[in-house]
Structure formats: structure tokens, C-alpha cells
Amino acid sequence: MSEGSSLNVKLSAALASRDERWIRRRLPDPNTSSSGSPLIDFNSNDYLSLSSSQILRNRFLKKLSEAPDVLGSGGSRLLVNGRAHNALEARLSQFFRAEAALLFNSGFDANVGFFSCVPQPGDVVVYDEYIHASVHDGIRASRARDAHYAFSHNSMPSFRRLLNRIREERRGLEAGENSIFVAVESLYSMDGTFAPLEEIVSVLEEIFPRGNGYLVVDEAHATGIYGPEGRGRVAQLGLEGKVLARLHTFGKALAATGAVILTNTLIRDYLLNYARSLIYTTSLSFANIIAADCSFDLLTDGMAQTLANDLLDLSAYFTQYIRPHLVRIPPKLLSLPEHLRDDISLNHDPPSPIIPIMTSHPRPLSAYLLALGMNARPITWPTVPKGKDRVRVCLHAGNTREDVEKLAHGAIRWAQETLAEEERKDRRIEMNGKVFLESKL
Ligand SMILES: Cc1ncc(COP(=O)(O)O)c(C=O)c1O
């Protein structure tokens, strides 16, 4: 591609524009990424620290050495022998108390696969405004691409208003001739907030009493952490029978890769026939299947539950620890999000490993923490809405109380130094009857 070509010019201009707006994405410096670095990890989604578990590693290597197949799967699920894949699906449908389970290569592929094909002509998809990009991509490729609506994040009044409006506008829905799908995440990845699943189910059933309202729950960030044996929030709340499909991903707390959709046999069959992100791709390698299987061993033997309890205790400790230090700092510069501002014991939701530290200066704060040996990433628009920039703190079972105290002190010290600097810049100096800013002299 020559430098002067139109494509070169357009792509370069787009990247330069992102540079100017401070939103250009780049790969992290390999020396500052979580694995193998001396930095304290407040960044990865390895919530249970299983990626560095010697127990999981040993189990994986043993199973690998005994397995008949370990390397590539050789092709699409529809073409090659999927004995190991079938066995894992059978295990997972039993473990999660679901009628059927279907593996995908990733959570992204699973959401795209489901939402691109299950909604039929005349159907509607409704989603929380913070829903993951993969659901948007699925909807865009679906037959409901012109019939999708967002409700305000976790707002039941907004959800109710939207459903009522849609029912009034669409006779087919009221008559039960069409379906409405509701997509939520049980634990939101950027905010650490929990979907009010019980209320969502009850409003959906109330407004669509014919049973044509279907809830789809993405449990990517709750898998392994919540519910009995880490089976997720839907299981924790006993809502398995009220949810059409659940997505569990293996790449976060389970330290593997891949994902599973839990649903009924009809939808499983339909996905096998129509989900392009499943049909036209090489299925997970045998080694991937073995890795996921080993992680589920740790869920069933109780080890993960112990780690999850430690993790949630640490999360509650961190918010309690940092809260009093924040009172003298302007919230715009540094604050906890609204749902964590009060004492956690007053909040009926459990603690979450995802704690956004809201700040109008996410990059300088992240850089400051990095210099102190802590990796917590800045998150800005377009990943989060404008004005909601933050440093996203992810806690891990392997973090210690000393780690999170260091994090709290680092963030507070940064805020104090930033404030002092801003005050210095704003200091006005009077000379010869004129007022000057000290910083301009
Ligand atoms: C809520 C949510 N759903 C789905 C995905 C995609 O999962 P995976 O990383 O397995 O593709 C992610 C990960 O970024 C996520 O945060």
C-alpha cells in the first residue's frame, strides 16, 4: 500500500484523529502486562488467579499427557470428531442444570452466534445500555437489526417504560405472535454492577404474560465467582428455569479459553444450523477443551469457592479502606461509583471484583500507579460513555490486603498531588495593578 494511496491517507487520518482525542488503542507494553511481570495485577480478568495456580497447572499437564488427542481439533464442529467437545458439553449441561450446552470458541463468538440468528423476523431485542459489544454485533447481523432498543443501565423504570411502549407499538408481540429478547450481563464488566435479574424476570413476565419474552444472561464476569460451585448469578438466584439462555465464558475466572451457551435442545440445534460463528470456524483445540475441563474440576471440588470467598472479602475490604480517604477529594478527580459510595453492608448486592475508580484523568492516574508497580488500566470513551472515564480495578484472589492498601494510597496520593499542582497553576499574582496566573509568568 503506497503512502499516498487513498486507503493509506484515510486509515492514517482516522488513527491520527484518535491520537488527538486520546482514544487511540494500543497493545500494552509486554513488560507491563500482568503475566510474568513484577507488577501487581489489578488489570486482568483472571479473578481467581487460576492462571498462576500450580494445582490447576499440574492437573492440566497430567490430563494432557494422558489424553488421546491434544492438538488442533482439525475443523468445524460440524465436520470433525468432537468426542471431547461432546463430553464437555454433557458435563456442563449437568453442572449448570441446563437442558443443553453448546461450546463456542469464545464468548464473543457465542453472543454473535446467538443474537445474529435466534431472533426471527418481527422479533425485538432489548438490552441494557452497557451490554457487551458482541451482543451489538450479533444484533447488527440479525433479522432484528431494525428492531432493537436499549434501556438505561439497570434501571427498572426505564426497562418497564420501554417494554410497555414496545408492546403498544407492536401488536404481534402483544398477541404472542412474535418474541422479545432481553439481553443483560449478570455482572457488568466495566462497572461491577449486578443486573437485578429477579426484577427483570418479573417485569418481563408481567408485561408479556403469554411467555414470549425471553431473557438471555451473559455471565462472563460472574462465572466461577458467584452461586453454588461458581455456577453464576442465575444459579445463585435460582432462576435457571426463567432464563432462555446463559453464556459462561472460560477466559476470565476460569483461566482457559472458549465459552458455553446453556439453553434448550431446540435452540442448541438451531444454533448448530444457523450460527455462523460456530459453523464456519475451526472448533476449540483438544488442549483448550482439556484446560476448560480442568478448571471446572476446581469448581466442583470446592477450591474455586474458597478463592471466590477470599476475592469478595478483599473487594469489600478495599472499598471500605479507600472510602474515608476520598472525602476530601473532589469526586470528579477521584471517587467510587455511586453504587459503592455507601458502606457495602447497606447494599444488598454482593461485593464484586470489578471496582471502577472514577476520574476525569484516567491516563495520568494509571501511569502514576504503574510507576508505583501496579497495573490498573484507564478506560475511556468509546468503551464507556463520555464523562464516565475511569481506572478499572480488577481484584484477584491472589491479591493481598497490602496490595489493595498500596493501591488506595497510590490513588489518593496522586489525587492530592494533582490538586496541589492545579492550585499552584491557578494561583493569581498581582503585579503593577494587573492580575496574572502564576503558571503563565
Ligand atoms: C460481558 C462479556 N461478554 C462476552 C465477552 C467475550 O468473551 P470472550 O473473551 O470469551 O470472547 C466478554 C469479554 O470481553 C465480556 O466482557
Coordinates of C-alpha atoms and ligand atoms in Angstrom, one line a residue:
M1 CA 0.0 0.0 0.0
S2 CA 1.7 3.2 -1.1
E3 CA 1.9 6.1 1.3
G4 CA 0.0 8.5 -0.9
S5 CA -2.8 6.0 -1.6
S6 CA -6.3 6.9 -0.6
L7 CA -6.6 4.0 1.7
N8 CA -3.4 4.9 3.4
V9 CA -4.5 8.5 3.8
K10 CA -7.9 7.6 5.3
L11 CA -6.7 5.0 7.7
S12 CA -3.8 7.2 8.9
A13 CA -6.2 10.1 9.4
A14 CA -8.6 8.0 11.5
L15 CA -5.8 6.9 13.7
A16 CA -4.4 10.4 14.0
S17 CA -7.8 11.6 15.0
R18 CA -7.9 9.0 17.7
D19 CA -4.5 10.1 18.8
E20 CA -5.6 13.7 19.1
R21 CA -8.6 12.7 21.2
W22 CA -6.5 10.4 23.4
I23 CA -8.6 7.4 22.5
R24 CA -6.1 5.5 20.2
R25 CA -5.9 1.9 21.3
R26 CA -2.5 0.3 21.5
L27 CA -1.3 -3.1 22.7
P28 CA 0.1 -2.9 26.2
D29 CA 3.8 -2.9 26.6
P30 CA 4.7 -6.6 27.1
N31 CA 6.8 -5.6 30.0
T32 CA 3.9 -4.2 31.9
S33 CA 1.3 -6.9 31.1
S34 CA 0.2 -8.9 34.0
S35 CA 1.7 -12.3 33.3
G36 CA 5.3 -12.8 34.3
S37 CA 5.8 -9.2 35.3
P38 CA 6.6 -7.9 38.8
L39 CA 3.6 -5.6 38.6
I40 CA 0.7 -6.1 40.9
D41 CA -2.1 -7.2 38.7
F42 CA -5.2 -5.0 39.0
N43 CA -6.0 -5.5 35.4
S44 CA -6.6 -9.0 34.1
N45 CA -9.9 -10.8 34.3
D46 CA -8.1 -13.7 36.0
Y47 CA -10.3 -13.1 39.0
L48 CA -9.5 -16.3 40.9
S49 CA -5.8 -16.1 40.0
L50 CA -6.1 -19.6 38.5
S51 CA -3.8 -18.8 35.6
S52 CA -0.9 -19.0 38.1
S53 CA -2.4 -21.9 40.2
Q54 CA 0.2 -24.7 40.5
I55 CA -2.7 -27.1 41.2
L56 CA -4.5 -26.2 38.0
R57 CA -1.3 -26.3 36.0
N58 CA -0.4 -29.8 37.3
R59 CA -3.8 -31.1 36.7
F60 CA -3.8 -29.7 33.2
L61 CA -0.4 -31.2 32.3
K62 CA -1.4 -34.6 33.7
K63 CA -4.6 -34.7 31.8
L64 CA -2.8 -33.5 28.6
S65 CA -0.2 -36.3 29.0
E66 CA -3.0 -38.9 29.3
A67 CA -5.4 -37.6 26.6
P68 CA -5.7 -39.4 23.2
D69 CA -5.8 -36.0 21.4
V70 CA -4.3 -32.8 22.5
L71 CA -3.6 -30.6 19.4
G72 CA -5.8 -29.0 16.9
S73 CA -9.4 -30.1 16.5
G74 CA -9.0 -30.2 12.7
G75 CA -12.0 -28.3 11.6
S76 CA -15.5 -27.1 12.3
R77 CA -17.6 -28.8 14.9
L78 CA -19.9 -30.0 12.1
L79 CA -17.1 -31.8 10.2
V80 CA -14.8 -33.5 12.6
N81 CA -14.9 -35.8 15.5
G82 CA -15.9 -33.8 18.6
R83 CA -15.8 -36.6 21.2
A84 CA -14.0 -34.4 23.8
H85 CA -16.3 -31.4 22.9
N86 CA -19.4 -33.5 23.3
A87 CA -18.2 -34.9 26.7
L88 CA -17.5 -31.3 28.0
E89 CA -20.9 -30.2 26.9
A90 CA -22.6 -33.1 28.6
R91 CA -20.7 -32.3 31.8
L92 CA -21.6 -28.6 31.6
S93 CA -25.3 -29.1 30.9
Q94 CA -25.4 -31.3 34.0
F95 CA -23.2 -29.0 36.1
F96 CA -25.2 -25.9 35.2
R97 CA -28.6 -27.8 35.4
A98 CA -29.4 -26.9 31.8
E99 CA -31.2 -28.9 29.2
A100 CA -28.4 -28.4 26.7
A101 CA -25.0 -26.9 26.3
L102 CA -23.2 -25.8 23.2
L103 CA -19.5 -24.8 23.1
F104 CA -18.2 -21.7 21.2
N105 CA -14.6 -20.7 20.6
S106 CA -15.2 -17.5 22.6
G107 CA -17.8 -15.6 24.4
F108 CA -17.7 -13.1 21.6
D109 CA -18.5 -15.8 19.0
A110 CA -21.3 -17.1 21.3
N111 CA -23.0 -13.8 21.6
V112 CA -22.6 -13.0 17.9
G113 CA -23.9 -16.5 17.0
F114 CA -26.9 -16.4 19.3
F115 CA -28.1 -12.9 18.6
S116 CA -27.4 -13.0 14.8
C117 CA -29.7 -16.0 14.3
V118 CA -32.2 -16.7 17.0
P119 CA -34.4 -13.6 16.8
Q120 CA -36.8 -14.1 13.9
P121 CA -38.4 -11.5 11.5
G122 CA -40.8 -9.4 13.6
D123 CA -39.0 -10.1 16.8
V124 CA -37.4 -7.4 19.0
V125 CA -34.2 -7.3 21.1
V126 CA -34.0 -5.1 24.1
Y127 CA -30.7 -4.7 26.0
D128 CA -29.1 -2.8 28.9
E129 CA -27.2 0.2 27.5
Y130 CA -24.0 -1.2 28.9
I131 CA -24.3 -4.6 27.1
H132 CA -21.1 -6.0 25.6
A133 CA -20.1 -5.2 22.1
S134 CA -20.5 -8.8 20.9
V135 CA -24.3 -8.6 21.5
H136 CA -24.4 -5.4 19.4
D137 CA -22.5 -7.2 16.7
G138 CA -24.9 -10.1 16.8
I139 CA -28.0 -7.9 16.6
R140 CA -26.5 -5.9 13.7
A141 CA -26.2 -9.1 11.7
S142 CA -29.7 -10.4 12.7
R143 CA -33.2 -10.1 11.3
A144 CA -34.0 -7.8 14.3
R145 CA -31.4 -5.3 13.1
D146 CA -34.1 -2.6 12.8
A147 CA -35.9 -3.6 16.0
H148 CA -33.6 -3.2 18.9
Y149 CA -33.8 -0.9 21.9
A150 CA -31.6 0.0 24.9
F151 CA -32.8 0.7 28.4
S152 CA -30.9 2.8 30.9
H153 CA -28.3 0.8 32.8
N154 CA -30.0 -1.4 35.5
S155 CA -33.0 1.0 35.6
M156 CA -36.2 -0.8 36.2
P157 CA -38.4 2.2 35.4
S158 CA -36.6 2.6 32.1
F159 CA -37.0 -1.1 31.4
R160 CA -40.7 -1.1 32.2
R161 CA -41.4 2.0 30.1
L162 CA -39.5 0.5 27.2
L163 CA -41.4 -2.8 27.3
N164 CA -44.8 -1.1 27.7
R165 CA -44.0 1.1 24.7
I166 CA -42.9 -1.8 22.5
R167 CA -45.9 -3.9 23.4
E168 CA -48.2 -1.0 22.5
E169 CA -46.4 -0.4 19.2
R170 CA -46.2 -4.0 18.1
R171 CA -49.5 -5.9 18.1
G172 CA -47.7 -9.1 17.1
L173 CA -45.8 -9.1 20.4
E174 CA -48.9 -8.5 22.5
A175 CA -50.7 -11.3 20.6
G176 CA -47.7 -13.6 21.2
E177 CA -47.0 -14.0 17.5
N178 CA -43.5 -12.5 17.9
S179 CA -40.9 -12.7 20.6
I180 CA -38.9 -10.2 22.6
F181 CA -35.4 -11.0 23.8
V182 CA -33.8 -9.2 26.7
A183 CA -30.0 -9.2 26.9
V184 CA -28.2 -8.4 30.1
E185 CA -25.0 -9.2 31.8
S186 CA -25.3 -10.6 35.3
L187 CA -22.2 -8.6 36.4
Y188 CA -21.2 -5.7 34.2
S189 CA -17.6 -5.8 33.1
M190 CA -16.8 -2.1 33.3
D191 CA -18.9 -1.1 36.2
G192 CA -19.0 -4.1 38.6
T193 CA -22.8 -3.6 38.9
F194 CA -25.2 -6.5 39.0
A195 CA -28.3 -6.8 36.8
P196 CA -31.4 -7.0 39.0
L197 CA -32.3 -10.4 37.5
E198 CA -35.3 -11.2 39.7
E199 CA -37.0 -7.8 38.9
I200 CA -36.2 -8.1 35.2
V201 CA -37.8 -11.6 35.1
S202 CA -40.9 -10.4 37.0
V203 CA -41.4 -7.2 34.8
L204 CA -40.9 -9.3 31.6
E205 CA -43.5 -11.9 32.8
E206 CA -45.9 -9.1 33.8
I207 CA -45.8 -7.2 30.5
F208 CA -45.6 -10.3 28.3
P209 CA -47.7 -12.8 30.2
R210 CA -48.0 -15.1 27.1
G211 CA -44.4 -16.2 27.7
N212 CA -42.9 -14.7 24.6
G213 CA -40.4 -12.5 26.5
Y214 CA -37.1 -14.3 26.7
L215 CA -34.2 -13.4 29.0
V216 CA -30.6 -14.0 27.9
V217 CA -28.0 -13.6 30.5
D218 CA -24.3 -13.1 29.9
E219 CA -22.4 -14.5 32.9
A220 CA -18.9 -13.8 31.5
H221 CA -17.7 -12.0 34.6
A222 CA -19.7 -13.9 37.2
T223 CA -18.6 -17.4 36.2
G224 CA -16.6 -19.2 38.8
I225 CA -17.3 -16.5 41.4
Y226 CA -21.0 -16.4 42.3
G227 CA -23.5 -19.1 43.0
P228 CA -23.1 -22.6 44.2
E229 CA -19.9 -24.0 42.9
G230 CA -19.4 -20.8 40.9
R231 CA -22.3 -21.6 38.6
G232 CA -23.2 -17.9 38.3
R233 CA -25.8 -15.4 39.4
V234 CA -28.7 -17.1 37.6
A235 CA -28.0 -20.2 39.7
Q236 CA -27.4 -18.2 42.8
L237 CA -30.8 -16.7 42.5
G238 CA -32.4 -20.0 41.4
L239 CA -33.6 -18.5 38.1
E240 CA -32.4 -21.3 35.8
G241 CA -36.0 -22.0 34.7
K242 CA -36.7 -18.4 33.9
V243 CA -33.8 -17.8 31.5
L244 CA -33.8 -18.8 27.9
A245 CA -30.0 -18.9 27.5
R246 CA -27.0 -18.3 29.7
L247 CA -23.5 -17.6 28.5
H248 CA -20.5 -18.7 30.5
T249 CA -17.0 -17.8 29.3
F250 CA -13.9 -19.8 30.1
G251 CA -11.3 -17.0 29.5
K252 CA -11.8 -14.9 32.7
A253 CA -12.0 -16.5 36.1
L254 CA -11.5 -20.0 34.6
A255 CA -8.1 -19.2 33.1
A256 CA -8.9 -21.1 29.9
T257 CA -10.5 -20.1 26.6
G258 CA -13.8 -20.7 25.0
A259 CA -17.4 -20.4 26.1
V260 CA -20.7 -22.3 26.5
I261 CA -24.3 -21.4 25.8
L262 CA -26.7 -23.2 28.1
T263 CA -30.2 -23.4 26.6
N264 CA -32.8 -25.9 25.4
T265 CA -32.2 -28.6 22.8
L266 CA -34.3 -26.8 20.2
I267 CA -32.1 -23.7 20.3
R268 CA -29.0 -25.7 20.5
D269 CA -30.0 -27.5 17.3
Y270 CA -30.9 -24.2 15.7
L271 CA -27.6 -22.7 16.6
L272 CA -25.8 -25.7 15.1
N273 CA -27.6 -25.0 11.9
Y274 CA -27.6 -21.2 11.7
A275 CA -24.9 -19.7 14.0
R276 CA -22.2 -18.7 11.5
S277 CA -19.6 -18.0 14.2
L278 CA -19.9 -21.7 15.1
I279 CA -20.4 -23.3 11.7
Y280 CA -17.6 -21.5 9.8
T281 CA -14.8 -21.8 12.2
T282 CA -12.4 -24.4 13.5
S283 CA -13.6 -25.6 16.8
L284 CA -11.6 -25.3 20.1
S285 CA -8.5 -27.4 20.1
F286 CA -8.4 -30.5 22.3
A287 CA -5.9 -28.8 24.6
N288 CA -8.4 -26.0 25.1
I289 CA -11.1 -28.5 26.0
I290 CA -8.8 -30.2 28.5
A291 CA -7.9 -26.8 30.0
A292 CA -11.6 -25.8 30.5
D293 CA -12.4 -29.3 31.9
C294 CA -9.6 -28.9 34.5
S295 CA -10.9 -25.5 35.6
F296 CA -14.4 -27.0 36.1
D297 CA -12.8 -29.7 38.2
L298 CA -11.7 -26.9 40.6
L299 CA -15.2 -25.5 40.6
T300 CA -16.7 -28.9 41.6
D301 CA -14.1 -29.7 44.2
G302 CA -14.7 -26.5 46.1
M303 CA -11.2 -24.9 45.6
A304 CA -12.6 -22.1 43.4
Q305 CA -15.3 -21.4 46.0
T306 CA -12.7 -20.8 48.7
L307 CA -10.8 -18.5 46.3
A308 CA -14.0 -16.7 45.4
N309 CA -14.8 -16.1 49.1
D310 CA -11.3 -14.6 49.6
L311 CA -11.7 -12.4 46.5
L312 CA -15.1 -11.0 47.6
D313 CA -13.7 -10.3 51.1
L314 CA -10.8 -8.5 49.6
S315 CA -13.2 -6.4 47.4
A316 CA -15.3 -5.4 50.5
Y317 CA -12.0 -4.6 52.4
F318 CA -10.7 -2.3 49.6
T319 CA -13.8 -0.2 49.2
Q320 CA -14.1 0.2 53.0
Y321 CA -10.4 1.1 53.2
I322 CA -10.4 3.7 50.5
R323 CA -13.8 5.3 51.2
P324 CA -12.8 7.6 54.2
H325 CA -9.7 8.8 52.3
L326 CA -11.9 10.1 49.4
V327 CA -14.0 12.5 51.4
R328 CA -11.7 15.5 50.9
I329 CA -11.0 14.9 47.2
P330 CA -13.3 16.4 44.6
P331 CA -15.4 13.4 43.2
K332 CA -14.6 14.5 39.6
L333 CA -10.9 13.9 40.3
L334 CA -11.3 10.6 42.2
S335 CA -14.3 8.8 43.5
L336 CA -16.0 5.5 43.8
P337 CA -19.0 4.9 41.6
E338 CA -22.4 5.6 43.1
H339 CA -23.2 2.0 44.0
L340 CA -20.1 1.8 46.1
R341 CA -20.2 5.2 47.8
D342 CA -22.2 3.9 50.8
D343 CA -21.0 1.2 53.1
I344 CA -21.2 -2.2 51.3
S345 CA -23.3 -3.7 54.1
L346 CA -26.1 -1.3 53.2
N347 CA -26.1 -2.5 49.6
H348 CA -28.0 -5.8 49.0
D349 CA -25.7 -6.8 46.2
P350 CA -22.6 -8.9 47.0
P351 CA -19.1 -7.4 46.5
S352 CA -17.6 -7.5 43.0
P353 CA -14.0 -7.9 41.9
I354 CA -14.6 -5.1 39.4
I355 CA -14.2 -1.7 41.1
P356 CA -14.1 1.4 38.8
I357 CA -12.3 4.3 40.2
M358 CA -14.0 7.2 38.6
T359 CA -11.7 10.0 37.5
S360 CA -11.5 12.7 34.8
H361 CA -7.8 11.9 34.4
P362 CA -7.7 8.1 33.9
R363 CA -4.4 8.0 31.9
P364 CA -2.3 10.1 34.3
L365 CA -3.7 8.1 37.3
S366 CA -3.0 4.8 35.6
A367 CA 0.5 5.9 34.7
Y368 CA 1.2 7.1 38.3
L369 CA 0.1 3.7 39.6
L370 CA 2.2 1.9 37.0
A371 CA 5.3 3.9 38.3
L372 CA 4.5 2.5 41.7
G373 CA 4.4 -1.1 40.4
M374 CA 0.6 -1.5 39.9
N375 CA -1.2 -2.3 36.7
A376 CA -4.7 -0.8 36.6
R377 CA -5.9 0.3 33.2
P378 CA -7.5 3.5 32.1
I379 CA -10.9 3.1 30.4
T380 CA -12.3 5.9 28.3
W381 CA -14.9 6.5 25.7
P382 CA -15.9 4.7 23.4
T383 CA -15.5 1.7 25.8
V384 CA -17.5 3.6 28.4
P385 CA -19.9 6.6 27.9
K386 CA -18.5 10.1 27.6
G387 CA -17.9 11.7 31.1
K388 CA -17.6 8.3 32.7
D389 CA -13.9 7.8 32.4
R390 CA -12.2 5.6 35.0
V391 CA -9.4 3.4 36.0
R392 CA -10.9 -0.1 36.1
V393 CA -9.5 -2.0 39.1
C394 CA -9.9 -5.8 38.9
L395 CA -9.1 -7.6 42.0
H396 CA -7.9 -11.2 42.2
A397 CA -7.9 -13.9 44.8
G398 CA -4.1 -13.7 44.6
N399 CA -4.0 -10.0 45.6
T400 CA -3.4 -9.3 49.3
R401 CA -4.7 -6.7 51.7
E402 CA -1.3 -5.0 51.5
D403 CA -1.7 -4.8 47.7
V404 CA -5.0 -3.1 47.9
E405 CA -3.9 -0.7 50.6
K406 CA -1.0 0.3 48.4
L407 CA -3.4 0.9 45.6
A408 CA -5.6 3.1 47.7
H409 CA -2.6 5.1 49.0
G410 CA -1.2 5.5 45.5
A411 CA -4.6 6.7 44.1
I412 CA -5.1 9.2 47.0
R413 CA -1.5 10.5 46.8
W414 CA -1.9 11.0 43.0
A415 CA -5.1 13.0 43.6
Q416 CA -3.5 15.1 46.3
E417 CA -0.5 15.9 44.1
T418 CA -2.8 16.7 41.2
L419 CA -4.9 19.0 43.3
A420 CA -1.8 20.8 44.7
E421 CA -0.5 21.2 41.1
E422 CA -3.8 22.6 39.9
E423 CA -3.9 25.0 42.8
R424 CA -0.4 26.2 42.0
K425 CA -1.4 26.8 38.4
D426 CA -4.4 28.7 39.4
R427 CA -2.6 30.9 41.9
R428 CA -3.1 34.5 40.9
I429 CA -0.4 37.1 41.3
E430 CA -0.9 40.8 41.3
M431 CA 1.8 43.0 39.8
N432 CA 1.5 46.6 38.9
G433 CA -2.3 46.5 39.4
K434 CA -2.7 43.6 37.0
V435 CA -3.6 40.0 37.9
F436 CA -1.6 37.2 36.4
L437 CA -1.8 33.4 36.7
E438 CA 1.4 32.2 38.3
S439 CA 1.7 29.4 35.8
K440 CA 1.8 32.0 33.0
L441 CA 4.6 34.0 34.3
Ligands
LIG1 C1 -19.7 -9.4 29.1 C2 -18.8 -10.1 28.2 N1 -19.4 -10.9 27.3 C3 -18.6 -11.6 26.4 C4 -17.3 -11.4 26.3 C5 -16.5 -12.1 25.3 O1 -15.9 -13.3 25.9 P1 -14.6 -13.9 25.3 O2 -13.5 -13.1 25.9 O3 -14.6 -15.3 25.7 O4 -14.7 -13.7 23.8 C6 -16.7 -10.5 27.2 C7 -15.2 -10.3 27.2 O5 -14.7 -9.3 26.8 C8 -17.5 -9.8 28.1 O6 -16.9 -8.9 29.0

